[in-house]
Amino acid sequence: MRVVEVTAYGGPEVLRSVRRPEPDPADAPGRVRVRLRAAAVNQADLKIRSGRFAAALGALAPPFVLGYDFAGTLVDPAPGLPAGTRVAGFVPWVAEGAGAGTYAETILVEPGWLAPVPDEVDFTAAASLPLSALTAAQALDLMALPDGATLLITGASGVVGRFAVQLAARAGHRVIALGDADDAHELRLLGADGVVPRGAPEEVITGVLGHAPDRVDGVFDAALIADPLLPAVKDDGVFVSASGERVPVAERGVRVDVVEGRPDAARLKELLELVGSGGLATRVADVLPLEEAGEAHRRAEAGRRPGRIVLMI
Ligand SMILES: NC(=O)c1ccc[n+]([C@@H]2O[C@H](COP(=O)([O-])OP(=O)(O)OC[C@H]3O[C@@H](n4cnc5c(N)ncnc54)[C@H](OP(=O)(O)O)[C@@H]3O)[C@@H](O)[C@H]2O)c1
């Protein structure tokens, strides 16, 4: 089968199209094969490819196959999902430690990672969702804010942040979104009560206090800004970072936590259904063939992409 391998740690040029044997379900009892149609390029893929996570990967080293998110068709039946069902999910790539990601024609997955894709949702949209939307939902769970709390979401122009804005607004919170000034109108349509354009930390704090003079109850930091945002948080508030790479030092009783996105089939099913019914917007910035994974990484690394970059397989 066709896969794209990371041949060595480095820039996008280390990604190479090669052929590998199809995975054999006999090697992993309980797992099922999915014939992929789409795989998304996540920030984690870029960090892993560059070697930034090498220490955390233990004995796993290139060559390996990247990729968390996928959408495709079930080859083998899974509980409640006959062969041929359109499914999506994500491979917990670092936790698995196998280097067998979704930049591939066929993968072997745990049935508990899978959710059916509604007819109205195409494969590219479905692949843009699993890791980011589940992480956003799980970050909000971790914050455990009371109804009507005021919440700052950073990176709101990005994929995780955009999902978080929508899900927090649906949960009845008052959302202040920190994002690109050009996205202000769209972020309000998605549910933000206030939009603060990105800028120097003191400008951001002034902007947040303009919308929430008593400061916010919680921050979900999808842009990994960390400490400079603490002055915007109430005493005993909560701060959840999207990555352990940048976590502020707790002060004034603020609870600091890190969200770790994990597969959740039931939740993903609900999120995909919400996309299908128009209740949750996802954006695909570009669709490129699998063989152009290097170009996809270049574009993702350049930033300012209006949504997820998806590889078509
Ligand atoms: N914990 C988990 O399980 C998990 C799961 C998924 C993602 N993540 C992490 O979550 C983060 C967001 O992921 P994503 O997929 O949403 O990435 P993304 O689409 O690139 O979004 C990040 C957004 O933050 C913006 N940004 C960067 N620095 C900023 C700053 N100083 N002020 C304001 N905005 C800023 C980026 O702008 P530019 O485009 O201009 O850079 C971008 O719009 C990444 O670090 C990713 O690794 C963690």
PDB file of C-alpha atoms in Angstrom, residues 12-278:
ATOM      1  CA  PRO A  12       8.963  18.855   5.094  1.00  0.00           C
ATOM      2  CA  GLU A  13      11.508  17.435   2.634  1.00  0.00           C
ATOM      3  CA  VAL A  14      11.969  14.359   4.863  1.00  0.00           C
ATOM      4  CA  LEU A  15       8.479  13.129   3.902  1.00  0.00           C
ATOM      5  CA  ARG A  16       8.666  10.429   1.224  1.00  0.00           C
ATOM      6  CA  SER A  17       6.044   8.328  -0.583  1.00  0.00           C
ATOM      7  CA  VAL A  18       6.908   4.650  -0.299  1.00  0.00           C
ATOM      8  CA  ARG A  19       5.131   1.289  -0.382  1.00  0.00           C
ATOM      9  CA  ARG A  20       4.632  -0.819   2.738  1.00  0.00           C
ATOM     10  CA  PRO A  21       2.773  -4.126   3.240  1.00  0.00           C
ATOM     11  CA  GLU A  22      -0.926  -3.827   4.084  1.00  0.00           C
ATOM     12  CA  PRO A  23      -1.535  -4.207   7.847  1.00  0.00           C
ATOM     13  CA  ASP A  24      -2.728  -7.707   8.766  1.00  0.00           C
ATOM     14  CA  PRO A  25      -5.615  -7.939  11.273  1.00  0.00           C
ATOM     15  CA  ALA A  26      -4.160 -11.262  12.497  1.00  0.00           C
ATOM     16  CA  ASP A  27      -1.303  -9.197  14.013  1.00  0.00           C
ATOM     17  CA  ALA A  28      -3.688  -7.248  16.279  1.00  0.00           C
ATOM     18  CA  PRO A  29      -6.738  -9.217  17.459  1.00  0.00           C
ATOM     19  CA  GLY A  30      -9.740  -6.981  18.082  1.00  0.00           C
ATOM     20  CA  ARG A  31      -8.546  -4.313  15.686  1.00  0.00           C
ATOM     21  CA  VAL A  32     -10.187  -3.642  12.337  1.00  0.00           C
ATOM     22  CA  ARG A  33      -8.942  -2.272   9.037  1.00  0.00           C
ATOM     23  CA  VAL A  34     -10.075   1.048   7.626  1.00  0.00           C
ATOM     24  CA  ARG A  35      -9.435   1.917   3.987  1.00  0.00           C
ATOM     25  CA  LEU A  36      -8.651   5.612   4.276  1.00  0.00           C
ATOM     26  CA  ARG A  37      -9.995   8.305   2.002  1.00  0.00           C
ATOM     27  CA  ALA A  38      -8.723  11.344   3.920  1.00  0.00           C
ATOM     28  CA  ALA A  39      -6.184  12.153   6.651  1.00  0.00           C
ATOM     29  CA  ALA A  40      -5.703  15.549   8.259  1.00  0.00           C
ATOM     30  CA  VAL A  41      -2.402  17.316   8.906  1.00  0.00           C
ATOM     31  CA  ASN A  42      -2.233  18.310  12.574  1.00  0.00           C
ATOM     32  CA  GLN A  43       0.203  20.536  14.424  1.00  0.00           C
ATOM     33  CA  ALA A  44       1.421  17.422  16.263  1.00  0.00           C
ATOM     34  CA  ASP A  45       2.510  15.893  12.931  1.00  0.00           C
ATOM     35  CA  LEU A  46       4.731  18.908  12.257  1.00  0.00           C
ATOM     36  CA  LYS A  47       6.242  18.751  15.746  1.00  0.00           C
ATOM     37  CA  ILE A  48       6.892  14.999  15.509  1.00  0.00           C
ATOM     38  CA  ARG A  49       8.436  15.307  12.021  1.00  0.00           C
ATOM     39  CA  SER A  50      10.784  18.081  13.157  1.00  0.00           C
ATOM     40  CA  GLY A  51      12.102  15.984  16.062  1.00  0.00           C
ATOM     41  CA  ARG A  52      10.636  18.288  18.716  1.00  0.00           C
ATOM     42  CA  PHE A  53       8.941  15.307  20.408  1.00  0.00           C
ATOM     43  CA  ALA A  54      11.822  12.858  19.880  1.00  0.00           C
ATOM     44  CA  ALA A  55      12.580  12.542  23.592  1.00  0.00           C
ATOM     45  CA  ALA A  56       8.961  11.632  24.339  1.00  0.00           C
ATOM     46  CA  LEU A  57       8.918   8.887  21.700  1.00  0.00           C
ATOM     47  CA  GLY A  58      11.396   6.603  23.463  1.00  0.00           C
ATOM     48  CA  ALA A  59      12.665   3.902  21.138  1.00  0.00           C
ATOM     49  CA  LEU A  60      10.373   4.980  18.273  1.00  0.00           C
ATOM     50  CA  ALA A  61      12.432   6.773  15.605  1.00  0.00           C
ATOM     51  CA  PRO A  62      12.159   7.367  11.833  1.00  0.00           C
ATOM     52  CA  PRO A  63      11.299   5.844   9.480  1.00  0.00           C
ATOM     53  CA  PHE A  64       7.692   5.990  10.607  1.00  0.00           C
ATOM     54  CA  VAL A  65       4.283   7.023   9.286  1.00  0.00           C
ATOM     55  CA  LEU A  66       2.676  10.158  10.737  1.00  0.00           C
ATOM     56  CA  GLY A  67      -0.953  11.021  11.155  1.00  0.00           C
ATOM     57  CA  TYR A  68      -3.730  11.192  13.742  1.00  0.00           C
ATOM     58  CA  ASP A  69      -7.007  11.982  11.986  1.00  0.00           C
ATOM     59  CA  PHE A  70      -8.650   9.770   9.402  1.00  0.00           C
ATOM     60  CA  ALA A  71     -11.865   9.171   7.523  1.00  0.00           C
ATOM     61  CA  GLY A  72     -12.565   6.202   5.298  1.00  0.00           C
ATOM     62  CA  THR A  73     -14.449   2.955   4.923  1.00  0.00           C
ATOM     63  CA  LEU A  74     -14.433  -0.044   7.264  1.00  0.00           C
ATOM     64  CA  VAL A  75     -12.888  -3.125   5.665  1.00  0.00           C
ATOM     65  CA  ASP A  76     -13.700  -5.450   8.599  1.00  0.00           C
ATOM     66  CA  PRO A  77     -16.889  -5.254  10.656  1.00  0.00           C
ATOM     67  CA  ALA A  78     -16.678  -3.604  14.082  1.00  0.00           C
ATOM     68  CA  PRO A  79     -19.296  -3.847  16.865  1.00  0.00           C
ATOM     69  CA  GLY A  80     -22.378  -2.013  15.567  1.00  0.00           C
ATOM     70  CA  LEU A  81     -20.565  -0.981  12.370  1.00  0.00           C
ATOM     71  CA  PRO A  82     -20.784  -3.350   9.386  1.00  0.00           C
ATOM     72  CA  ALA A  83     -17.981  -3.581   6.813  1.00  0.00           C
ATOM     73  CA  GLY A  84     -18.349  -0.739   4.336  1.00  0.00           C
ATOM     74  CA  THR A  85     -19.503   1.830   6.929  1.00  0.00           C
ATOM     75  CA  ARG A  86     -18.070   5.300   6.440  1.00  0.00           C
ATOM     76  CA  VAL A  87     -16.123   6.061   9.632  1.00  0.00           C
ATOM     77  CA  ALA A  88     -13.790   8.656  11.124  1.00  0.00           C
ATOM     78  CA  GLY A  89     -11.573   8.819  14.163  1.00  0.00           C
ATOM     79  CA  PHE A  90      -8.066   9.480  15.315  1.00  0.00           C
ATOM     80  CA  VAL A  91      -5.090   7.306  16.118  1.00  0.00           C
ATOM     81  CA  PRO A  92      -3.567   8.332  19.474  1.00  0.00           C
ATOM     82  CA  TRP A  93      -0.209   8.390  17.731  1.00  0.00           C
ATOM     83  CA  VAL A  94       2.190   9.170  20.583  1.00  0.00           C
ATOM     84  CA  ALA A  95       0.375   6.953  23.099  1.00  0.00           C
ATOM     85  CA  GLU A  96       0.359   4.075  20.594  1.00  0.00           C
ATOM     86  CA  GLY A  97       4.101   4.485  19.985  1.00  0.00           C
ATOM     87  CA  ALA A  98       3.901   2.340  16.838  1.00  0.00           C
ATOM     88  CA  GLY A  99       4.635   4.917  14.145  1.00  0.00           C
ATOM     89  CA  ALA A 100       1.680   3.551  12.158  1.00  0.00           C
ATOM     90  CA  GLY A 101      -0.269   6.724  11.417  1.00  0.00           C
ATOM     91  CA  THR A 102      -2.870   7.801   8.930  1.00  0.00           C
ATOM     92  CA  TYR A 103      -0.721   9.006   6.025  1.00  0.00           C
ATOM     93  CA  ALA A 104      -1.501   5.561   4.590  1.00  0.00           C
ATOM     94  CA  GLU A 105      -4.007   3.727   2.421  1.00  0.00           C
ATOM     95  CA  THR A 106      -5.074   1.252   5.127  1.00  0.00           C
ATOM     96  CA  ILE A 107      -4.734   1.305   8.930  1.00  0.00           C
ATOM     97  CA  LEU A 108      -5.609  -1.032  11.790  1.00  0.00           C
ATOM     98  CA  VAL A 109      -7.644   0.625  14.529  1.00  0.00           C
ATOM     99  CA  GLU A 110      -9.420  -0.051  17.811  1.00  0.00           C
ATOM    100  CA  PRO A 111     -13.204  -0.078  17.240  1.00  0.00           C
ATOM    101  CA  GLY A 112     -13.453   2.352  20.171  1.00  0.00           C
ATOM    102  CA  TRP A 113     -11.708   5.025  18.099  1.00  0.00           C
ATOM    103  CA  LEU A 114     -14.398   4.965  15.392  1.00  0.00           C
ATOM    104  CA  ALA A 115     -17.603   6.841  14.790  1.00  0.00           C
ATOM    105  CA  PRO A 116     -19.897   6.587  11.767  1.00  0.00           C
ATOM    106  CA  VAL A 117     -19.843   9.545   9.393  1.00  0.00           C
ATOM    107  CA  PRO A 118     -23.305  10.917   8.520  1.00  0.00           C
ATOM    108  CA  ASP A 119     -24.193  10.928   4.818  1.00  0.00           C
ATOM    109  CA  GLU A 120     -24.176  14.734   4.707  1.00  0.00           C
ATOM    110  CA  VAL A 121     -20.520  14.916   5.821  1.00  0.00           C
ATOM    111  CA  ASP A 122     -17.854  14.229   3.209  1.00  0.00           C
ATOM    112  CA  PHE A 123     -14.598  12.434   3.983  1.00  0.00           C
ATOM    113  CA  THR A 124     -12.453  15.576   3.971  1.00  0.00           C
ATOM    114  CA  ALA A 125     -14.728  17.389   6.424  1.00  0.00           C
ATOM    115  CA  ALA A 126     -14.925  14.254   8.603  1.00  0.00           C
ATOM    116  CA  ALA A 127     -11.127  13.942   8.710  1.00  0.00           C
ATOM    117  CA  SER A 128     -10.790  17.563   9.820  1.00  0.00           C
ATOM    118  CA  LEU A 129     -12.713  16.885  13.009  1.00  0.00           C
ATOM    119  CA  PRO A 130     -11.720  14.024  15.327  1.00  0.00           C
ATOM    120  CA  LEU A 131      -8.590  15.105  17.221  1.00  0.00           C
ATOM    121  CA  SER A 132      -9.368  18.829  17.220  1.00  0.00           C
ATOM    122  CA  ALA A 133     -13.070  18.747  18.053  1.00  0.00           C
ATOM    123  CA  LEU A 134     -12.622  16.060  20.733  1.00  0.00           C
ATOM    124  CA  THR A 135      -9.734  18.015  22.265  1.00  0.00           C
ATOM    125  CA  ALA A 136     -11.847  21.178  22.320  1.00  0.00           C
ATOM    126  CA  ALA A 137     -14.768  19.297  23.919  1.00  0.00           C
ATOM    127  CA  GLN A 138     -12.500  17.598  26.458  1.00  0.00           C
ATOM    128  CA  ALA A 139     -10.803  20.908  27.323  1.00  0.00           C
ATOM    129  CA  LEU A 140     -14.205  22.355  28.166  1.00  0.00           C
ATOM    130  CA  ASP A 141     -15.000  19.272  30.287  1.00  0.00           C
ATOM    131  CA  LEU A 142     -11.700  19.736  32.122  1.00  0.00           C
ATOM    132  CA  MET A 143     -12.495  23.372  32.822  1.00  0.00           C
ATOM    133  CA  ALA A 144     -15.788  22.325  34.436  1.00  0.00           C
ATOM    134  CA  LEU A 145     -17.078  25.908  34.423  1.00  0.00           C
ATOM    135  CA  PRO A 146     -20.553  26.667  35.772  1.00  0.00           C
ATOM    136  CA  ASP A 147     -23.332  27.662  33.361  1.00  0.00           C
ATOM    137  CA  GLY A 148     -22.950  31.176  32.072  1.00  0.00           C
ATOM    138  CA  ALA A 149     -19.270  31.463  33.025  1.00  0.00           C
ATOM    139  CA  THR A 150     -17.054  33.812  31.019  1.00  0.00           C
ATOM    140  CA  LEU A 151     -14.336  32.087  29.110  1.00  0.00           C
ATOM    141  CA  LEU A 152     -11.380  33.273  27.004  1.00  0.00           C
ATOM    142  CA  ILE A 153     -10.414  31.022  24.086  1.00  0.00           C
ATOM    143  CA  THR A 154      -7.095  31.756  22.351  1.00  0.00           C
ATOM    144  CA  GLY A 155      -6.136  30.544  18.893  1.00  0.00           C
ATOM    145  CA  ALA A 156      -9.782  31.064  17.971  1.00  0.00           C
ATOM    146  CA  SER A 157      -8.849  31.467  14.300  1.00  0.00           C
ATOM    147  CA  GLY A 158      -7.217  28.038  14.446  1.00  0.00           C
ATOM    148  CA  VAL A 159      -8.904  24.673  14.211  1.00  0.00           C
ATOM    149  CA  VAL A 160      -9.064  23.627  17.884  1.00  0.00           C
ATOM    150  CA  GLY A 161      -9.935  27.158  19.023  1.00  0.00           C
ATOM    151  CA  ARG A 162     -12.717  27.507  16.484  1.00  0.00           C
ATOM    152  CA  PHE A 163     -14.336  24.281  17.668  1.00  0.00           C
ATOM    153  CA  ALA A 164     -13.919  25.408  21.280  1.00  0.00           C
ATOM    154  CA  VAL A 165     -15.667  28.731  20.581  1.00  0.00           C
ATOM    155  CA  GLN A 166     -18.654  26.937  19.067  1.00  0.00           C
ATOM    156  CA  LEU A 167     -18.902  24.241  21.731  1.00  0.00           C
ATOM    157  CA  ALA A 168     -18.500  26.705  24.611  1.00  0.00           C
ATOM    158  CA  ALA A 169     -21.212  28.961  23.160  1.00  0.00           C
ATOM    159  CA  ARG A 170     -23.501  25.925  22.732  1.00  0.00           C
ATOM    160  CA  ALA A 171     -22.845  25.052  26.391  1.00  0.00           C
ATOM    161  CA  GLY A 172     -24.168  28.471  27.396  1.00  0.00           C
ATOM    162  CA  HIS A 173     -20.894  30.139  28.305  1.00  0.00           C
ATOM    163  CA  ARG A 174     -19.995  33.733  27.516  1.00  0.00           C
ATOM    164  CA  VAL A 175     -17.110  33.420  25.064  1.00  0.00           C
ATOM    165  CA  ILE A 176     -14.323  35.902  24.408  1.00  0.00           C
ATOM    166  CA  ALA A 177     -12.325  34.784  21.387  1.00  0.00           C
ATOM    167  CA  LEU A 178      -8.715  35.813  20.793  1.00  0.00           C
ATOM    168  CA  GLY A 179      -8.110  35.512  17.069  1.00  0.00           C
ATOM    169  CA  ASP A 180      -7.171  37.294  13.869  1.00  0.00           C
ATOM    170  CA  ALA A 181      -8.891  40.683  13.499  1.00  0.00           C
ATOM    171  CA  ASP A 182     -10.120  39.640  10.030  1.00  0.00           C
ATOM    172  CA  ASP A 183     -12.054  36.758  11.592  1.00  0.00           C
ATOM    173  CA  ALA A 184     -14.002  38.889  14.094  1.00  0.00           C
ATOM    174  CA  HIS A 185     -17.294  38.785  12.176  1.00  0.00           C
ATOM    175  CA  GLU A 186     -17.107  35.036  11.623  1.00  0.00           C
ATOM    176  CA  LEU A 187     -16.161  34.332  15.245  1.00  0.00           C
ATOM    177  CA  ARG A 188     -19.223  36.271  16.395  1.00  0.00           C
ATOM    178  CA  LEU A 189     -21.389  34.219  14.026  1.00  0.00           C
ATOM    179  CA  LEU A 190     -19.887  31.078  15.575  1.00  0.00           C
ATOM    180  CA  GLY A 191     -20.955  32.220  19.024  1.00  0.00           C
ATOM    181  CA  ALA A 192     -18.272  34.534  20.427  1.00  0.00           C
ATOM    182  CA  ASP A 193     -19.718  37.384  22.500  1.00  0.00           C
ATOM    183  CA  GLY A 194     -16.519  39.381  22.161  1.00  0.00           C
ATOM    184  CA  VAL A 195     -13.487  39.166  19.889  1.00  0.00           C
ATOM    185  CA  VAL A 196     -10.037  40.387  20.871  1.00  0.00           C
ATOM    186  CA  PRO A 197      -7.554  40.732  18.019  1.00  0.00           C
ATOM    187  CA  ARG A 198      -4.180  39.101  18.545  1.00  0.00           C
ATOM    188  CA  GLY A 199      -1.443  41.486  19.600  1.00  0.00           C
ATOM    189  CA  ALA A 200       1.119  42.255  22.303  1.00  0.00           C
ATOM    190  CA  PRO A 201       0.232  40.740  25.717  1.00  0.00           C
ATOM    191  CA  GLU A 202      -0.739  44.078  27.286  1.00  0.00           C
ATOM    192  CA  GLU A 203      -3.044  44.884  24.330  1.00  0.00           C
ATOM    193  CA  VAL A 204      -4.636  41.456  24.640  1.00  0.00           C
ATOM    194  CA  ILE A 205      -5.241  41.877  28.381  1.00  0.00           C
ATOM    195  CA  THR A 206      -6.738  45.343  27.819  1.00  0.00           C
ATOM    196  CA  GLY A 207      -8.959  43.886  25.101  1.00  0.00           C
ATOM    197  CA  VAL A 208     -10.151  41.030  27.320  1.00  0.00           C
ATOM    198  CA  LEU A 209     -10.875  43.389  30.237  1.00  0.00           C
ATOM    199  CA  GLY A 210     -12.863  45.551  27.829  1.00  0.00           C
ATOM    200  CA  HIS A 211     -15.285  42.626  27.436  1.00  0.00           C
ATOM    201  CA  ALA A 212     -14.951  41.228  30.985  1.00  0.00           C
ATOM    202  CA  PRO A 213     -13.983  44.007  33.446  1.00  0.00           C
ATOM    203  CA  ASP A 214     -14.100  41.490  36.362  1.00  0.00           C
ATOM    204  CA  ARG A 215     -11.764  39.161  34.429  1.00  0.00           C
ATOM    205  CA  VAL A 216     -12.635  35.733  33.035  1.00  0.00           C
ATOM    206  CA  ASP A 217     -13.524  32.559  34.928  1.00  0.00           C
ATOM    207  CA  GLY A 218     -11.419  30.418  32.648  1.00  0.00           C
ATOM    208  CA  VAL A 219      -8.988  30.350  29.732  1.00  0.00           C
ATOM    209  CA  PHE A 220      -8.596  27.642  27.121  1.00  0.00           C
ATOM    210  CA  ASP A 221      -5.226  28.445  25.586  1.00  0.00           C
ATOM    211  CA  ALA A 222      -5.162  26.849  22.125  1.00  0.00           C
ATOM    212  CA  ALA A 223      -2.512  29.367  20.956  1.00  0.00           C
ATOM    213  CA  LEU A 224      -0.102  28.410  23.773  1.00  0.00           C
ATOM    214  CA  ILE A 225       0.392  31.980  25.022  1.00  0.00           C
ATOM    215  CA  ALA A 226       0.492  30.881  28.692  1.00  0.00           C
ATOM    216  CA  ASP A 227       1.800  33.233  31.448  1.00  0.00           C
ATOM    217  CA  PRO A 228       1.030  36.590  29.761  1.00  0.00           C
ATOM    218  CA  LEU A 229      -2.678  35.709  29.934  1.00  0.00           C
ATOM    219  CA  LEU A 230      -2.826  35.074  33.687  1.00  0.00           C
ATOM    220  CA  PRO A 231      -3.710  38.690  34.586  1.00  0.00           C
ATOM    221  CA  ALA A 232      -6.989  38.161  32.699  1.00  0.00           C
ATOM    222  CA  VAL A 233      -8.060  35.272  34.976  1.00  0.00           C
ATOM    223  CA  LYS A 234     -10.034  35.697  38.203  1.00  0.00           C
ATOM    224  CA  ASP A 235      -8.566  34.443  41.486  1.00  0.00           C
ATOM    225  CA  ASP A 236      -9.356  30.708  41.824  1.00  0.00           C
ATOM    226  CA  GLY A 237     -10.196  30.558  38.127  1.00  0.00           C
ATOM    227  CA  VAL A 238      -9.055  27.854  35.708  1.00  0.00           C
ATOM    228  CA  PHE A 239      -6.492  27.786  32.899  1.00  0.00           C
ATOM    229  CA  VAL A 240      -6.340  24.849  30.490  1.00  0.00           C
ATOM    230  CA  SER A 241      -3.515  24.684  27.960  1.00  0.00           C
ATOM    231  CA  ALA A 242      -3.711  22.730  24.706  1.00  0.00           C
ATOM    232  CA  SER A 243      -0.187  21.441  25.244  1.00  0.00           C
ATOM    233  CA  GLY A 244       2.231  20.598  28.025  1.00  0.00           C
ATOM    234  CA  GLU A 245       4.834  22.481  25.968  1.00  0.00           C
ATOM    235  CA  ARG A 246       3.580  25.818  27.353  1.00  0.00           C
ATOM    236  CA  VAL A 247       1.826  25.920  30.684  1.00  0.00           C
ATOM    237  CA  PRO A 248       1.745  28.969  32.976  1.00  0.00           C
ATOM    238  CA  VAL A 249       2.961  28.893  36.553  1.00  0.00           C
ATOM    239  CA  ALA A 250      -0.134  28.811  38.759  1.00  0.00           C
ATOM    240  CA  GLU A 251      -0.851  31.872  40.930  1.00  0.00           C
ATOM    241  CA  ARG A 252      -3.759  33.230  43.048  1.00  0.00           C
ATOM    242  CA  GLY A 253      -5.407  29.819  43.285  1.00  0.00           C
ATOM    243  CA  VAL A 254      -5.819  29.518  39.509  1.00  0.00           C
ATOM    244  CA  ARG A 255      -6.062  25.818  38.595  1.00  0.00           C
ATOM    245  CA  VAL A 256      -3.723  25.052  35.708  1.00  0.00           C
ATOM    246  CA  ASP A 257      -4.251  21.951  33.620  1.00  0.00           C
ATOM    247  CA  VAL A 258      -3.366  20.469  30.222  1.00  0.00           C
ATOM    248  CA  VAL A 259      -5.879  18.730  27.965  1.00  0.00           C
ATOM    249  CA  GLU A 260      -4.795  15.504  26.310  1.00  0.00           C
ATOM    250  CA  GLY A 261      -7.148  14.640  23.459  1.00  0.00           C
ATOM    251  CA  ARG A 262      -8.295  11.028  23.682  1.00  0.00           C
ATOM    252  CA  PRO A 263     -10.535   8.913  21.461  1.00  0.00           C
ATOM    253  CA  ASP A 264     -14.204   8.861  22.470  1.00  0.00           C
ATOM    254  CA  ALA A 265     -16.429   7.136  19.933  1.00  0.00           C
ATOM    255  CA  ALA A 266     -19.744   8.286  21.416  1.00  0.00           C
ATOM    256  CA  ARG A 267     -18.699  11.926  21.648  1.00  0.00           C
ATOM    257  CA  LEU A 268     -17.217  11.888  18.161  1.00  0.00           C
ATOM    258  CA  LYS A 269     -20.474  10.472  16.805  1.00  0.00           C
ATOM    259  CA  GLU A 270     -22.362  13.397  18.368  1.00  0.00           C
ATOM    260  CA  LEU A 271     -19.866  15.911  16.973  1.00  0.00           C
ATOM    261  CA  LEU A 272     -20.047  14.439  13.463  1.00  0.00           C
ATOM    262  CA  GLU A 273     -23.851  14.495  13.652  1.00  0.00           C
ATOM    263  CA  LEU A 274     -23.702  18.142  14.713  1.00  0.00           C
ATOM    264  CA  VAL A 275     -21.585  18.886  11.632  1.00  0.00           C
ATOM    265  CA  GLY A 276     -24.101  16.986   9.498  1.00  0.00           C
ATOM    266  CA  SER A 277     -27.034  18.984  10.877  1.00  0.00           C
ATOM    267  CA  GLY A 278     -25.241  22.321  10.489  1.00  0.00           C
TER     268      GLY A 278
END
